[in-house]
Each structure stands twice: as structure tokens, then as C-alpha cells.
PDB file of C-alpha atoms in Angstrom:
ATOM      1  CA  LEU S 825     -39.679-148.622-178.573  1.00  0.00           C
ATOM      2  CA  TRP S 826     -39.597-145.470-176.445  1.00  0.00           C
ATOM      3  CA  PHE S 827     -38.072-144.289-173.179  1.00  0.00           C
ATOM      4  CA  LYS S 828     -40.773-143.048-170.802  1.00  0.00           C
ATOM      5  CA  PRO S 829     -39.456-140.609-168.190  1.00  0.00           C
ATOM      6  CA  ALA S 830     -40.806-140.476-164.650  1.00  0.00           C
ATOM      7  CA  GLY S 831     -43.906-138.323-164.274  1.00  0.00           C
ATOM      8  CA  MET S 832     -45.235-138.957-167.789  1.00  0.00           C
ATOM      9  CA  LEU S 833     -48.347-141.028-168.440  1.00  0.00           C
ATOM     10  CA  THR S 834     -48.011-143.789-171.020  1.00  0.00           C
ATOM     11  CA  GLN S 835     -51.344-142.766-172.513  1.00  0.00           C
ATOM     12  CA  GLY S 836     -53.769-139.954-171.834  1.00  0.00           C
ATOM     13  CA  THR S 837     -56.829-139.856-169.622  1.00  0.00           C
ATOM     14  CA  HIS S 838     -60.345-138.659-170.362  1.00  0.00           C
ATOM     15  CA  PHE S 839     -59.038-135.163-169.514  1.00  0.00           C
ATOM     16  CA  GLY S 840     -56.538-135.198-172.382  1.00  0.00           C
ATOM     17  CA  ASP S 841     -53.340-136.736-173.689  1.00  0.00           C
ATOM     18  CA  HIS S 842     -51.115-133.832-174.728  1.00  0.00           C
ATOM     19  CA  CYS S 843     -48.398-134.772-172.207  1.00  0.00           C
ATOM     20  CA  SER S 844     -48.547-138.554-172.646  1.00  0.00           C
ATOM     21  CA  LEU S 845     -45.858-140.777-174.145  1.00  0.00           C
ATOM     22  CA  LEU S 846     -48.195-141.753-176.989  1.00  0.00           C
ATOM     23  CA  ARG S 847     -48.814-138.125-177.961  1.00  0.00           C
ATOM     24  CA  THR S 848     -45.112-137.270-177.602  1.00  0.00           C
ATOM     25  CA  ALA S 849     -44.160-140.183-179.880  1.00  0.00           C
ATOM     26  CA  GLN S 850     -46.864-139.273-182.396  1.00  0.00           C
ATOM     27  CA  THR S 851     -45.617-135.683-182.503  1.00  0.00           C
ATOM     28  CA  ALA S 852     -41.950-136.729-182.786  1.00  0.00           C
ATOM     29  CA  LEU S 853     -42.772-139.031-185.689  1.00  0.00           C
ATOM     30  CA  ALA S 854     -45.084-136.454-187.308  1.00  0.00           C
ATOM     31  CA  SER S 855     -47.612-139.280-187.575  1.00  0.00           C
ATOM     32  CA  ARG S 856     -51.168-138.499-188.655  1.00  0.00           C
ATOM     33  CA  GLN S 857     -52.534-141.703-187.185  1.00  0.00           C
ATOM     34  CA  ALA S 858     -52.809-142.352-183.469  1.00  0.00           C
ATOM     35  CA  LEU S 859     -50.211-144.662-181.959  1.00  0.00           C
ATOM     36  CA  LEU S 860     -51.441-147.544-179.829  1.00  0.00           C
ATOM     37  CA  PRO S 861     -50.298-148.665-176.368  1.00  0.00           C
ATOM     38  CA  VAL S 862     -49.253-152.289-176.040  1.00  0.00           C
ATOM     39  CA  HIS S 863     -48.440-152.164-172.320  1.00  0.00           C
ATOM     40  CA  ARG S 864     -47.991-149.449-169.708  1.00  0.00           C
ATOM     41  CA  LEU S 865     -45.638-148.252-167.012  1.00  0.00           C
ATOM     42  CA  ASP S 866     -46.794-146.460-163.886  1.00  0.00           C
ATOM     43  CA  ARG S 867     -46.586-142.680-164.140  1.00  0.00           C
ATOM     44  CA  GLU S 868     -43.816-142.603-161.520  1.00  0.00           C
ATOM     45  CA  ALA S 869     -41.715-145.332-163.214  1.00  0.00           C
ATOM     46  CA  ARG S 870     -39.311-144.807-166.091  1.00  0.00           C
ATOM     47  CA  GLY S 871     -37.968-147.021-168.821  1.00  0.00           C
ATOM     48  CA  LEU S 872     -38.763-148.939-171.994  1.00  0.00           C
ATOM     49  CA  VAL S 873     -42.260-148.974-173.490  1.00  0.00           C
ATOM     50  CA  VAL S 874     -43.435-150.585-176.740  1.00  0.00           C
ATOM     51  CA  VAL S 875     -45.764-148.497-178.914  1.00  0.00           C
ATOM     52  CA  ALA S 876     -47.550-149.893-181.992  1.00  0.00           C
ATOM     53  CA  HIS S 877     -48.119-147.920-185.185  1.00  0.00           C
ATOM     54  CA  ASP S 878     -51.175-149.860-186.359  1.00  0.00           C
ATOM     55  CA  ARG S 879     -53.916-152.144-184.998  1.00  0.00           C
ATOM     56  CA  PRO S 880     -52.611-155.462-186.433  1.00  0.00           C
ATOM     57  CA  THR S 881     -49.184-154.878-184.874  1.00  0.00           C
ATOM     58  CA  ALA S 882     -50.760-153.825-181.572  1.00  0.00           C
ATOM     59  CA  ALA S 883     -52.896-156.985-181.544  1.00  0.00           C
ATOM     60  CA  LYS S 884     -49.900-159.275-182.223  1.00  0.00           C
ATOM     61  CA  LEU S 885     -47.793-157.635-179.512  1.00  0.00           C
ATOM     62  CA  ALA S 886     -50.686-157.570-177.013  1.00  0.00           C
ATOM     63  CA  ALA S 887     -51.186-161.308-177.602  1.00  0.00           C
ATOM     64  CA  GLN S 888     -47.531-161.932-176.723  1.00  0.00           C
ATOM     65  CA  PHE S 889     -47.896-159.920-173.511  1.00  0.00           C
ATOM     66  CA  ALA S 890     -51.123-161.755-172.615  1.00  0.00           C
ATOM     67  CA  SER S 891     -49.572-165.192-173.220  1.00  0.00           C
ATOM     68  CA  ARG S 892     -46.442-164.256-171.231  1.00  0.00           C
ATOM     69  CA  GLN S 893     -44.107-164.531-174.222  1.00  0.00           C
ATOM     70  CA  VAL S 894     -42.572-161.128-173.523  1.00  0.00           C
ATOM     71  CA  GLU S 895     -39.598-161.044-171.170  1.00  0.00           C
ATOM     72  CA  LYS S 896     -39.762-157.973-168.928  1.00  0.00           C
ATOM     73  CA  ALA S 897     -36.921-156.961-166.627  1.00  0.00           C
ATOM     74  CA  TYR S 898     -36.716-154.096-164.174  1.00  0.00           C
ATOM     75  CA  ARG S 899     -34.289-152.568-161.718  1.00  0.00           C
ATOM     76  CA  ALA S 900     -35.483-151.155-158.414  1.00  0.00           C
ATOM     77  CA  VAL S 901     -34.060-149.807-155.208  1.00  0.00           C
ATOM     78  CA  VAL S 902     -35.835-151.137-152.124  1.00  0.00           C
ATOM     79  CA  MET S 903     -35.685-150.151-148.494  1.00  0.00           C
ATOM     80  CA  GLY S 904     -33.655-152.342-146.156  1.00  0.00           C
ATOM     81  CA  ARG S 905     -31.283-155.194-146.736  1.00  0.00           C
ATOM     82  CA  LEU S 906     -32.541-158.195-148.675  1.00  0.00           C
ATOM     83  CA  ALA S 907     -31.119-161.527-147.540  1.00  0.00           C
ATOM     84  CA  ALA S 908     -29.231-163.914-149.830  1.00  0.00           C
ATOM     85  CA  ALA S 909     -27.553-161.332-152.018  1.00  0.00           C
ATOM     86  CA  HIS S 910     -27.137-162.419-155.631  1.00  0.00           C
ATOM     87  CA  ALA S 911     -29.478-165.451-155.220  1.00  0.00           C
ATOM     88  CA  LYS S 912     -32.625-165.473-157.347  1.00  0.00           C
ATOM     89  CA  GLN S 913     -35.768-165.402-155.217  1.00  0.00           C
ATOM     90  CA  THR S 914     -39.523-165.370-155.861  1.00  0.00           C
ATOM     91  CA  ILE S 915     -42.521-163.528-154.458  1.00  0.00           C
ATOM     92  CA  ASP S 916     -45.739-165.354-155.326  1.00  0.00           C
ATOM     93  CA  LEU S 917     -48.320-163.545-153.219  1.00  0.00           C
ATOM     94  CA  PRO S 918     -51.692-163.145-154.953  1.00  0.00           C
ATOM     95  CA  LEU S 919     -52.768-159.604-155.819  1.00  0.00           C
ATOM     96  CA  ASP S 920     -56.457-158.743-156.091  1.00  0.00           C
ATOM     97  CA  GLY S 921     -57.281-162.442-155.748  1.00  0.00           C
ATOM     98  CA  ARG S 922     -55.191-163.396-158.782  1.00  0.00           C
ATOM     99  CA  LEU S 923     -51.872-165.180-159.260  1.00  0.00           C
ATOM    100  CA  ALA S 924     -48.926-162.757-159.222  1.00  0.00           C
ATOM    101  CA  VAL S 925     -45.313-163.922-159.596  1.00  0.00           C
ATOM    102  CA  THR S 926     -42.242-161.706-159.230  1.00  0.00           C
ATOM    103  CA  HIS S 927     -38.678-163.038-159.428  1.00  0.00           C
ATOM    104  CA  TYR S 928     -35.805-160.929-158.147  1.00  0.00           C
ATOM    105  CA  ARG S 929     -32.100-161.003-157.471  1.00  0.00           C
ATOM    106  CA  PRO S 930     -30.738-158.729-154.737  1.00  0.00           C
ATOM    107  CA  GLY S 931     -27.658-156.795-155.733  1.00  0.00           C
ATOM    108  CA  ALA S 932     -25.580-154.233-153.913  1.00  0.00           C
ATOM    109  CA  TYR S 933     -26.574-153.013-150.466  1.00  0.00           C
ATOM    110  CA  ASP S 934     -25.976-149.395-149.428  1.00  0.00           C
ATOM    111  CA  PRO S 935     -25.664-149.341-145.613  1.00  0.00           C
ATOM    112  CA  ALA S 936     -25.534-145.542-145.452  1.00  0.00           C
ATOM    113  CA  ARG S 937     -29.051-145.323-146.890  1.00  0.00           C
ATOM    114  CA  ASP S 938     -30.197-148.828-145.847  1.00  0.00           C
ATOM    115  CA  ARG S 939     -31.229-149.711-149.418  1.00  0.00           C
ATOM    116  CA  THR S 940     -30.714-152.650-151.754  1.00  0.00           C
ATOM    117  CA  THR S 941     -30.594-152.516-155.546  1.00  0.00           C
ATOM    118  CA  VAL S 942     -32.541-155.431-157.076  1.00  0.00           C
ATOM    119  CA  ASP S 943     -33.048-156.806-160.553  1.00  0.00           C
ATOM    120  CA  VAL S 944     -36.647-157.902-161.074  1.00  0.00           C
ATOM    121  CA  TRP S 945     -38.486-160.110-163.589  1.00  0.00           C
ATOM    122  CA  ILE S 946     -42.251-160.425-163.562  1.00  0.00           C
ATOM    123  CA  VAL S 947     -44.169-163.407-164.879  1.00  0.00           C
ATOM    124  CA  THR S 948     -47.598-161.853-164.465  1.00  0.00           C
ATOM    125  CA  GLY S 949     -48.502-158.216-164.992  1.00  0.00           C
ATOM    126  CA  ARG S 950     -50.787-157.108-162.168  1.00  0.00           C
ATOM    127  CA  ARG S 951     -51.437-153.465-161.326  1.00  0.00           C
ATOM    128  CA  HIS S 952     -48.420-152.058-159.437  1.00  0.00           C
ATOM    129  CA  GLN S 953     -47.174-155.644-159.046  1.00  0.00           C
ATOM    130  CA  ILE S 954     -43.524-154.892-158.260  1.00  0.00           C
ATOM    131  CA  ARG S 955     -44.389-152.032-155.940  1.00  0.00           C
ATOM    132  CA  ARG S 956     -47.045-154.018-154.065  1.00  0.00           C
ATOM    133  CA  HIS S 957     -45.021-157.236-153.813  1.00  0.00           C
ATOM    134  CA  PHE S 958     -41.957-155.577-152.311  1.00  0.00           C
ATOM    135  CA  ASP S 959     -44.118-153.565-149.914  1.00  0.00           C
ATOM    136  CA  ARG S 960     -45.842-156.773-148.793  1.00  0.00           C
ATOM    137  CA  ILE S 961     -42.518-158.437-147.938  1.00  0.00           C
ATOM    138  CA  GLY S 962     -41.452-155.387-145.915  1.00  0.00           C
ATOM    139  CA  HIS S 963     -39.102-153.789-148.469  1.00  0.00           C
ATOM    140  CA  PRO S 964     -41.027-151.008-150.237  1.00  0.00           C
ATOM    141  CA  LEU S 965     -39.467-149.279-153.219  1.00  0.00           C
ATOM    142  CA  ALA S 966     -37.552-146.120-152.425  1.00  0.00           C
ATOM    143  CA  GLY S 967     -39.528-143.055-153.433  1.00  0.00           C
ATOM    144  CA  ASP S 968     -42.842-144.871-153.828  1.00  0.00           C
ATOM    145  CA  PRO S 969     -45.588-142.319-153.067  1.00  0.00           C
ATOM    146  CA  ARG S 970     -48.308-144.963-152.709  1.00  0.00           C
ATOM    147  CA  TYR S 971     -46.853-148.046-150.996  1.00  0.00           C
ATOM    148  CA  GLY S 972     -44.646-148.193-147.916  1.00  0.00           C
ATOM    149  CA  THR S 973     -43.682-145.696-145.242  1.00  0.00           C
ATOM    150  CA  GLY S 974     -40.360-144.019-144.496  1.00  0.00           C
ATOM    151  CA  ASN S 975     -39.280-144.534-148.099  1.00  0.00           C
ATOM    152  CA  ARG S 976     -39.176-140.960-149.358  1.00  0.00           C
ATOM    153  CA  ASP S 977     -36.624-140.215-152.060  1.00  0.00           C
ATOM    154  CA  ASP S 978     -36.002-136.794-153.614  1.00  0.00           C
ATOM    155  CA  ASN S 979     -35.452-138.512-156.988  1.00  0.00           C
ATOM    156  CA  GLY S 980     -38.903-140.119-156.973  1.00  0.00           C
ATOM    157  CA  LEU S 981     -39.843-143.746-157.450  1.00  0.00           C
ATOM    158  CA  GLN S 982     -36.732-145.888-157.905  1.00  0.00           C
ATOM    159  CA  LEU S 983     -38.100-148.246-160.572  1.00  0.00           C
ATOM    160  CA  TRP S 984     -36.816-148.660-164.137  1.00  0.00           C
ATOM    161  CA  ALA S 985     -38.109-150.915-166.949  1.00  0.00           C
ATOM    162  CA  THR S 986     -34.682-152.011-168.186  1.00  0.00           C
ATOM    163  CA  ARG S 987     -35.232-154.825-170.704  1.00  0.00           C
ATOM    164  CA  LEU S 988     -37.880-156.110-173.116  1.00  0.00           C
ATOM    165  CA  ALA S 989     -37.628-159.170-175.357  1.00  0.00           C
ATOM    166  CA  PHE S 990     -40.366-160.254-177.767  1.00  0.00           C
ATOM    167  CA  ASN S 991     -40.950-161.662-181.248  1.00  0.00           C
ATOM    168  CA  CYS S 992     -41.099-158.940-183.891  1.00  0.00           C
ATOM    169  CA  PRO S 993     -44.615-158.879-185.390  1.00  0.00           C
ATOM    170  CA  ALA S 994     -43.169-158.053-188.828  1.00  0.00           C
ATOM    171  CA  ASP S 995     -40.566-160.801-189.258  1.00  0.00           C
ATOM    172  CA  GLY S 996     -41.055-163.146-186.269  1.00  0.00           C
ATOM    173  CA  ARG S 997     -37.437-162.793-185.086  1.00  0.00           C
ATOM    174  CA  ARG S 998     -36.754-162.501-181.362  1.00  0.00           C
ATOM    175  CA  ARG S 999     -35.755-158.938-180.478  1.00  0.00           C
ATOM    176  CA  THR S1000     -34.172-157.825-177.217  1.00  0.00           C
ATOM    177  CA  TYR S1001     -33.947-154.212-176.115  1.00  0.00           C
ATOM    178  CA  VAL S1002     -31.973-153.013-173.093  1.00  0.00           C
ATOM    179  CA  LEU S1003     -32.071-149.599-171.471  1.00  0.00           C
ATOM    180  CA  PRO S1004     -28.765-147.788-172.143  1.00  0.00           C
ATOM    181  CA  PRO S1005     -26.446-147.468-169.120  1.00  0.00           C
ATOM    182  CA  ASP S1006     -26.817-143.670-169.030  1.00  0.00           C
ATOM    183  CA  ARG S1007     -30.564-144.135-168.373  1.00  0.00           C
ATOM    184  CA  MET S1008     -30.054-146.789-165.672  1.00  0.00           C
ATOM    185  CA  PRO S1009     -29.668-146.154-161.969  1.00  0.00           C
ATOM    186  CA  ALA S1010     -26.172-146.148-160.610  1.00  0.00           C
ATOM    187  CA  ALA S1011     -25.845-149.150-158.326  1.00  0.00           C
ATOM    188  CA  PRO S1012     -24.155-148.451-154.997  1.00  0.00           C
ATOM    189  CA  PRO S1013     -20.832-150.183-154.424  1.00  0.00           C
ATOM    190  CA  ALA S1014     -21.080-153.734-153.103  1.00  0.00           C
ATOM    191  CA  VAL S1015     -20.586-153.999-149.364  1.00  0.00           C
ATOM    192  CA  SER S1016     -19.095-156.997-147.628  1.00  0.00           C
ATOM    193  CA  THR S1017     -21.476-158.927-145.356  1.00  0.00           C
ATOM    194  CA  THR S1018     -18.732-159.655-142.800  1.00  0.00           C
TER     195      THR S1018
END
């Protein structure tokens, strides 16, 4: 399990991979064999990523992702005020003609910046799903360079992969990993709605 910072690719491109998370992990571990991606985060996002050390492990983990056995949680900061603070809500708008389901719970609202911190759980894993879903409901992610307008943020895309839970391929036990608080975004103070 690795922390991917914003601006780093999870894996390389056909131009090279020397600055990717996979190459960084391989170098840090002084591994002679190539590490394998199990899932990816957008270049602009930051947070937890699972990396496999061999093909059988990669296959077992990829099967869990494909069959939706992996719990994935995120934190994002979106533009505007989301209604029904602290109530779990769902976005189920298709993306690219396929089912896409995003659950979220609005948290604190920052009136000075007109932004809401949200906790997000995705059922499906479509390309840029969180970013596209929130843009489609009129609340693009702060700092998103691709989706939304008027959402510039000097700190970049405000999206963190904060939690992963899956069955360990080695022993079958359920494992849960949570991003440490010092890597998480600071939530703005809660503001009264009255």
C-alpha cells in the first residue's frame, strides 16, 4: 500500500515511467521485478494505492476490484453548498453509457470560500467518476483542471483516496487501511444553517 502524491502518475506511459508511483515503489524496495498496478488514481488526486509484487497477487486483487468487493472511500472539497448536510446521498447518473454509482455524505460548509467537504464512496469505478458526477450535479471539485468552471484552487485538485478495505490475497483476512490524518485535508469548521 502506497501514498500517491498529487501530480504523480500511478504507472508510466509509453514515454516512460521514471516518475511513476510504480517505479518509485520499485526503487524504494530495491526490487528487481516490476511491480504491478491493481487500480489507479488520477494524476491530480492523492491518496492510497495498492501495488502488487507478483502476478498471482495482482490477479486476486484485481478480481476483488472487478467484483466490487473492495471498499473505496474518498474525501473531496466541492464548490457550493450541498443540501442535507450529514445525510448520505447517491448520484447514479450513467457515465459513458454505463452504470455509475457514487454515494456521498456532505460535511462542513465553508461560506467564505463557498465550498463543502464531502466523504465519498464509489460502487463502480468509471473514469473520473467522482469528478464527473459532482460536476454533473453542479458542484465540481475544487481545483479540478478538467471538469467545472470557477473552481480554481492553488492547492490543486481537492480529492483524496482515504480508505481501502479488501481481503488479503495471502491469508484471506479482511484488511482496512486509512490515510493518516496528517495526509488528509483539514475540514473547515462546521457552520450553522440558521
